[in-house]
Amino acid sequence: LNISSTSPAARQALEKLVEAITEAIKHGVNPIGNDSNSSHTNWDFSSSFFFAVTVVSTIGYGNISPTTAGGQIFCVFYALFGIPVHVIILSHVGKYLTSHSEKMGVYLSKKGVKEKRVKLLTFLFFLVIGAVVFLALPPLVFCIFENWSYREGVYYAFITLSTIGFGDYVVGADPHRTFHRFYRALVAIWILFGIAWLALLFNLLTVFMEDTEKKIAKIKNKKKAAKEKMNFKYDANANSSSENVSILSGSETG
């Protein structure tokens, strides 16, 4: 269809049609026609559960949203209570994972590994394991179910788990594909655990950086103290030499 060759009225009608389709998708309506056999909807249990997780995790893709007054008011109160609860859950999951990282650190320390290397190895271990489980393997699933490329799957995984959530890629949103009824719910569970892993990773990285900063500050303080000590000795020697010169001058005068 060559849009440039159509009349202004036809272009205007086409723009209105596109706007209507866009609004239909936002309202959870299937825009592909009146096919009663189509199972695609934005508000079945799996999709609603997925939407609820994106709200409390503050991802907010923006592809769907409540449009009725009741739905919007409920969403506000749900977010007010849900986001703090989600933070508490993340905190508990983070503590559980941290306890395992500490056990790993104790085990490595018993093997004679230095403290700094223990923290580095612990961080690298959780980084590699988490990257495989949450960033490397899920894109393979998306390649199968969403028909995305592996690069697009990795991109979606990182943008989602980092809670950036652009909304340009959303799972289970293609109306021309058939998805399992619990597909989006399973993806939502992956999101929750993936965010917990990232939180742990950032926590371990913060601890490692803080320890490094403390050691750098300690080295600087030692250098400063050594410099001050040298300056004190220099001043003491200078004063001693000055006193000896004064004594010799006095003896010669006498």
PDB file of N, CA, C and O in Angstrom, residues 187-216:
ATOM      1  N   VAL A 187       7.169 -16.630  33.652  1.00  0.00           N
ATOM      2  CA  VAL A 187       8.119 -15.552  33.368  1.00  0.00           C
ATOM      3  C   VAL A 187       8.145 -14.560  34.529  1.00  0.00           C
ATOM      4  O   VAL A 187       9.212 -14.050  34.913  1.00  0.00           O
ATOM      5  N   ALA A 188       6.982 -14.289  35.130  1.00  0.00           N
ATOM      6  CA  ALA A 188       6.914 -13.371  36.269  1.00  0.00           C
ATOM      7  C   ALA A 188       7.708 -13.904  37.452  1.00  0.00           C
ATOM      8  O   ALA A 188       8.407 -13.147  38.144  1.00  0.00           O
ATOM      9  N   ILE A 189       7.639 -15.212  37.698  1.00  0.00           N
ATOM     10  CA  ILE A 189       8.420 -15.825  38.785  1.00  0.00           C
ATOM     11  C   ILE A 189       9.918 -15.707  38.486  1.00  0.00           C
ATOM     12  O   ILE A 189      10.727 -15.419  39.376  1.00  0.00           O
ATOM     13  N   TRP A 190      10.280 -15.928  37.212  1.00  0.00           N
ATOM     14  CA  TRP A 190      11.687 -15.739  36.809  1.00  0.00           C
ATOM     15  C   TRP A 190      12.145 -14.306  37.081  1.00  0.00           C
ATOM     16  O   TRP A 190      13.272 -14.072  37.536  1.00  0.00           O
ATOM     17  N   ILE A 191      11.266 -13.346  36.823  1.00  0.00           N
ATOM     18  CA  ILE A 191      11.602 -11.937  37.061  1.00  0.00           C
ATOM     19  C   ILE A 191      11.880 -11.690  38.543  1.00  0.00           C
ATOM     20  O   ILE A 191      12.867 -11.022  38.906  1.00  0.00           O
ATOM     21  N   LEU A 192      11.026 -12.224  39.413  1.00  0.00           N
ATOM     22  CA  LEU A 192      11.196 -12.003  40.854  1.00  0.00           C
ATOM     23  C   LEU A 192      12.533 -12.550  41.352  1.00  0.00           C
ATOM     24  O   LEU A 192      13.263 -11.861  42.077  1.00  0.00           O
ATOM     25  N   PHE A 193      12.857 -13.786  40.959  1.00  0.00           N
ATOM     26  CA  PHE A 193      14.118 -14.375  41.401  1.00  0.00           C
ATOM     27  C   PHE A 193      15.312 -13.695  40.725  1.00  0.00           C
ATOM     28  O   PHE A 193      16.379 -13.554  41.334  1.00  0.00           O
ATOM     29  N   GLY A 194      15.136 -13.271  39.482  1.00  0.00           N
ATOM     30  CA  GLY A 194      16.209 -12.584  38.779  1.00  0.00           C
ATOM     31  C   GLY A 194      16.551 -11.244  39.407  1.00  0.00           C
ATOM     32  O   GLY A 194      17.729 -10.882  39.537  1.00  0.00           O
ATOM     33  N   ILE A 195      15.527 -10.514  39.829  1.00  0.00           N
ATOM     34  CA  ILE A 195      15.758  -9.229  40.504  1.00  0.00           C
ATOM     35  C   ILE A 195      16.459  -9.460  41.838  1.00  0.00           C
ATOM     36  O   ILE A 195      17.359  -8.693  42.231  1.00  0.00           O
ATOM     37  N   ALA A 196      16.074 -10.533  42.546  1.00  0.00           N
ATOM     38  CA  ALA A 196      16.738 -10.863  43.817  1.00  0.00           C
ATOM     39  C   ALA A 196      18.213 -11.177  43.585  1.00  0.00           C
ATOM     40  O   ALA A 196      19.077 -10.765  44.372  1.00  0.00           O
ATOM     41  N   TRP A 197      18.500 -11.898  42.494  1.00  0.00           N
ATOM     42  CA  TRP A 197      19.906 -12.203  42.172  1.00  0.00           C
ATOM     43  C   TRP A 197      20.694 -10.936  41.883  1.00  0.00           C
ATOM     44  O   TRP A 197      21.820 -10.765  42.365  1.00  0.00           O
ATOM     45  N   LEU A 198      20.117 -10.030  41.107  1.00  0.00           N
ATOM     46  CA  LEU A 198      20.807  -8.773  40.800  1.00  0.00           C
ATOM     47  C   LEU A 198      21.046  -7.959  42.063  1.00  0.00           C
ATOM     48  O   LEU A 198      22.098  -7.333  42.232  1.00  0.00           O
ATOM     49  N   ALA A 199      20.049  -7.961  42.978  1.00  0.00           N
ATOM     50  CA  ALA A 199      20.199  -7.230  44.235  1.00  0.00           C
ATOM     51  C   ALA A 199      21.362  -7.800  45.048  1.00  0.00           C
ATOM     52  O   ALA A 199      22.172  -7.054  45.616  1.00  0.00           O
ATOM     53  N   LEU A 200      21.459  -9.140  45.108  1.00  0.00           N
ATOM     54  CA  LEU A 200      22.574  -9.772  45.810  1.00  0.00           C
ATOM     55  C   LEU A 200      23.901  -9.414  45.155  1.00  0.00           C
ATOM     56  O   LEU A 200      24.886  -9.108  45.835  1.00  0.00           O
ATOM     57  N   LEU A 201      23.918  -9.432  43.827  1.00  0.00           N
ATOM     58  CA  LEU A 201      25.140  -9.134  43.087  1.00  0.00           C
ATOM     59  C   LEU A 201      25.616  -7.714  43.367  1.00  0.00           C
ATOM     60  O   LEU A 201      26.804  -7.478  43.625  1.00  0.00           O
ATOM     61  N   PHE A 202      24.698  -6.770  43.352  1.00  0.00           N
ATOM     62  CA  PHE A 202      25.046  -5.376  43.640  1.00  0.00           C
ATOM     63  C   PHE A 202      25.517  -5.231  45.090  1.00  0.00           C
ATOM     64  O   PHE A 202      26.416  -4.430  45.381  1.00  0.00           O
ATOM     65  N   ASN A 203      24.917  -6.007  46.002  1.00  0.00           N
ATOM     66  CA  ASN A 203      25.323  -5.958  47.405  1.00  0.00           C
ATOM     67  C   ASN A 203      26.752  -6.466  47.576  1.00  0.00           C
ATOM     68  O   ASN A 203      27.577  -5.844  48.268  1.00  0.00           O
ATOM     69  N   LEU A 204      27.056  -7.604  46.937  1.00  0.00           N
ATOM     70  CA  LEU A 204      28.420  -8.157  47.016  1.00  0.00           C
ATOM     71  C   LEU A 204      29.430  -7.206  46.379  1.00  0.00           C
ATOM     72  O   LEU A 204      30.534  -7.018  46.896  1.00  0.00           O
ATOM     73  N   LEU A 205      29.039  -6.605  45.260  1.00  0.00           N
ATOM     74  CA  LEU A 205      29.938  -5.662  44.583  1.00  0.00           C
ATOM     75  C   LEU A 205      30.182  -4.433  45.448  1.00  0.00           C
ATOM     76  O   LEU A 205      31.307  -3.932  45.525  1.00  0.00           O
ATOM     77  N   THR A 206      29.128  -3.958  46.125  1.00  0.00           N
ATOM     78  CA  THR A 206      29.261  -2.797  47.004  1.00  0.00           C
ATOM     79  C   THR A 206      30.205  -3.095  48.164  1.00  0.00           C
ATOM     80  O   THR A 206      31.068  -2.272  48.507  1.00  0.00           O
ATOM     81  N   VAL A 207      30.042  -4.282  48.773  1.00  0.00           N
ATOM     82  CA  VAL A 207      30.921  -4.677  49.885  1.00  0.00           C
ATOM     83  C   VAL A 207      32.370  -4.760  49.420  1.00  0.00           C
ATOM     84  O   VAL A 207      33.288  -4.285  50.095  1.00  0.00           O
ATOM     85  N   PHE A 208      32.579  -5.353  48.248  1.00  0.00           N
ATOM     86  CA  PHE A 208      33.939  -5.490  47.715  1.00  0.00           C
ATOM     87  C   PHE A 208      34.556  -4.119  47.441  1.00  0.00           C
ATOM     88  O   PHE A 208      35.721  -3.875  47.768  1.00  0.00           O
ATOM     89  N   MET A 209      33.767  -3.204  46.860  1.00  0.00           N
ATOM     90  CA  MET A 209      34.266  -1.860  46.565  1.00  0.00           C
ATOM     91  C   MET A 209      34.541  -1.068  47.840  1.00  0.00           C
ATOM     92  O   MET A 209      35.516  -0.322  47.923  1.00  0.00           O
ATOM     93  N   GLU A 210      33.677  -1.244  48.844  1.00  0.00           N
ATOM     94  CA  GLU A 210      33.886  -0.549  50.113  1.00  0.00           C
ATOM     95  C   GLU A 210      35.165  -1.025  50.792  1.00  0.00           C
ATOM     96  O   GLU A 210      35.926  -0.218  51.335  1.00  0.00           O
ATOM     97  N   ASP A 211      35.402  -2.339  50.779  1.00  0.00           N
ATOM     98  CA  ASP A 211      36.638  -2.869  51.365  1.00  0.00           C
ATOM     99  C   ASP A 211      37.866  -2.352  50.620  1.00  0.00           C
ATOM    100  O   ASP A 211      38.882  -2.006  51.234  1.00  0.00           O
ATOM    101  N   THR A 212      37.754  -2.300  49.286  1.00  0.00           N
ATOM    102  CA  THR A 212      38.871  -1.776  48.484  1.00  0.00           C
ATOM    103  C   THR A 212      39.128  -0.308  48.809  1.00  0.00           C
ATOM    104  O   THR A 212      40.284   0.124  48.946  1.00  0.00           O
ATOM    105  N   GLU A 213      38.039   0.446  48.973  1.00  0.00           N
ATOM    106  CA  GLU A 213      38.174   1.873  49.292  1.00  0.00           C
ATOM    107  C   GLU A 213      38.812   2.063  50.671  1.00  0.00           C
ATOM    108  O   GLU A 213      39.649   2.951  50.868  1.00  0.00           O
ATOM    109  N   LYS A 214      38.412   1.210  51.633  1.00  0.00           N
ATOM    110  CA  LYS A 214      38.991   1.299  52.973  1.00  0.00           C
ATOM    111  C   LYS A 214      40.487   0.994  52.946  1.00  0.00           C
ATOM    112  O   LYS A 214      41.279   1.659  53.625  1.00  0.00           O
ATOM    113  N   LYS A 215      40.876  -0.004  52.161  1.00  0.00           N
ATOM    114  CA  LYS A 215      42.295  -0.362  52.078  1.00  0.00           C
ATOM    115  C   LYS A 215      43.100   0.749  51.420  1.00  0.00           C
ATOM    116  O   LYS A 215      44.223   1.047  51.833  1.00  0.00           O
ATOM    117  N   ILE A 216      42.522   1.380  50.381  1.00  0.00           N
ATOM    118  CA  ILE A 216      43.201   2.508  49.728  1.00  0.00           C
ATOM    119  C   ILE A 216      43.377   3.661  50.708  1.00  0.00           C
ATOM    120  O   ILE A 216      44.439   4.293  50.783  1.00  0.00           O
TER     121      ILE A 216
END
